[in-house]
Coordinates of C-alpha atoms in Angstrom, one line a residue:
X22 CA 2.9 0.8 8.6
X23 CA 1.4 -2.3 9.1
X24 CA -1.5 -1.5 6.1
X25 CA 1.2 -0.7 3.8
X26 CA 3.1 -3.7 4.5
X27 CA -0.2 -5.9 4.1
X28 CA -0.8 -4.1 0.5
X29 CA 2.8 -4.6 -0.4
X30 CA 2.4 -8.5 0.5
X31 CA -1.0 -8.8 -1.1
X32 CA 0.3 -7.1 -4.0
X33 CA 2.9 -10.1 -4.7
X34 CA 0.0 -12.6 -4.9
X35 CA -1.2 -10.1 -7.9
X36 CA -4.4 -9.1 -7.2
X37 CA -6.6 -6.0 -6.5
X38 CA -8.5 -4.9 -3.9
X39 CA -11.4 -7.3 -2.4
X40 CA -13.3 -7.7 -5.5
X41 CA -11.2 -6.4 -8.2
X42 CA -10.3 -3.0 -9.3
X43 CA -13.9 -1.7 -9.1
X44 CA -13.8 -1.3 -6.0
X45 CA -11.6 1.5 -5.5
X46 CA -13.4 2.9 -8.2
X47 CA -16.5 2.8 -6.2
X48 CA -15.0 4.5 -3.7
X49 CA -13.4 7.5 -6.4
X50 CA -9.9 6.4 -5.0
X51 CA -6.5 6.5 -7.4
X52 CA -5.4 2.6 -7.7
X53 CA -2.7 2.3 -6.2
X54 CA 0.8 1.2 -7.6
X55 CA 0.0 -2.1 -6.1
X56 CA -2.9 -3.0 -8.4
X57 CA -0.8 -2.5 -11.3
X58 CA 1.5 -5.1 -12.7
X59 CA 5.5 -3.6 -12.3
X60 CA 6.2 -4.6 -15.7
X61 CA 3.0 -3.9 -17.8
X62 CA 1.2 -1.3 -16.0
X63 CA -1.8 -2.9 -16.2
X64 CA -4.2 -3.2 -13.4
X65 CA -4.9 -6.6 -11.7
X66 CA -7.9 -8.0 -12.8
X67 CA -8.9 -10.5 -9.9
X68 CA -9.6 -9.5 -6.4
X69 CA -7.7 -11.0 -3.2
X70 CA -10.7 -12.6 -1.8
X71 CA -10.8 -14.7 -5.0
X72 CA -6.7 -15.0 -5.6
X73 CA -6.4 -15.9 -1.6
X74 CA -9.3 -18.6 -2.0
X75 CA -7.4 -20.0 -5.0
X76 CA -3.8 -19.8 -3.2
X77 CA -5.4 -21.5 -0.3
X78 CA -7.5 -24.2 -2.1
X79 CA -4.0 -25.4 -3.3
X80 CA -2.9 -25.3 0.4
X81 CA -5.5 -27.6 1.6
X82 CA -3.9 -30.8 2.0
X83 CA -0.8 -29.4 3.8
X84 CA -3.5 -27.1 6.4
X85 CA -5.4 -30.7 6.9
X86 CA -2.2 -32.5 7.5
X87 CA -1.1 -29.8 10.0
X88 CA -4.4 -29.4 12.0
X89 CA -4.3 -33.3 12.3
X90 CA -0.8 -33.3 13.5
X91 CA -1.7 -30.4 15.8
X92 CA -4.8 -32.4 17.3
X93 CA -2.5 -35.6 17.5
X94 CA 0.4 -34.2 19.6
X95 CA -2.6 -32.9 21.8
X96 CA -4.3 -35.6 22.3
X97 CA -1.0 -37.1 23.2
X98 CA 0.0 -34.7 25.7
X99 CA -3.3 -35.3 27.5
X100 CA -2.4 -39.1 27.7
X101 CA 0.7 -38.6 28.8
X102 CA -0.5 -36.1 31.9
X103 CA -3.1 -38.7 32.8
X104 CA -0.5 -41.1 33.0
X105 CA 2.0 -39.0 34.8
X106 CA -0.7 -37.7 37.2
X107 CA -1.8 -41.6 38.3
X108 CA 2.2 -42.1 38.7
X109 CA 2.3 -39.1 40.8
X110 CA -0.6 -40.2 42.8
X111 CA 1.0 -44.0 43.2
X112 CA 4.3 -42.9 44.1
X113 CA 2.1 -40.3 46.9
X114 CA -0.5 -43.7 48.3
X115 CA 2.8 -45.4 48.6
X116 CA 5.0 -43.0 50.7
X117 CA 2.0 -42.0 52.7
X118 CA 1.5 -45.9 53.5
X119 CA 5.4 -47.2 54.0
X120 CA 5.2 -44.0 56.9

C-alpha cells in the first residue's frame, strides 16, 4: 500500500522511474499508468531523481531557513537549561545554608 501511494505521489511531480522511462524497460516491465501523462498518454520523459533534485533546488532557501531556525531554538533551549539548572542549584546552596 505504501509503494502504491509513493508512485501515486511521485507521479504528480510528472516524472518516471529513477532515470527515466528506460529503466523499466531494462527491467522488461509494462510502464505503468503513472509514467504516462493523464491527458496525452505520453510517457514522462525525466526521471524523479532529476525532477526531485529540481523541485528541491527551488526549495533551498526555505530548507536553509528552517534548519537555521531549528539549530536556533536549540541552541536556545540549551541556554535556557544552563540557566535554569545554576537557579536550581542557588535556590538549593541557599536552603541548605539558611538550615
Amino acid at each position: 500500500m505504501l509503494l502504491n501511494s509513493t508512485i501515486q505521489d511521485v507521479a504528480k511531480i510528472g516524472c518516471c522511474g529513477a532515470d527515466g522511462p528506460v529503466d523499466y524497460i531494462n527491467l522488461r516491465k509494462p510502464l505503468p499508468s503513472e509514467c504516462r501523462d493523464s491527458v496525452t498518454g505520453n510517457s514522462y520523459f525525466h526521471g524523479c531523481v532529476d525532477e526531485l533534485t529540481w523541485y528541491l533546488e527551488g526549495k533551498t532557501a526555505w530548507l536553509a531557513a528552517i534548519v537555521l531556525a531549528s539549530c536556533m531554538i536549540a541552541v536556545v533551549n540549551a541556554v535556557m537549561s544552563l540557566v535554569l539548572i545554576k537557579a536550581v542549584k542557588k535556590e538549593e546552596d541557599e536552603a541548605i545554608n539558611y538550615k
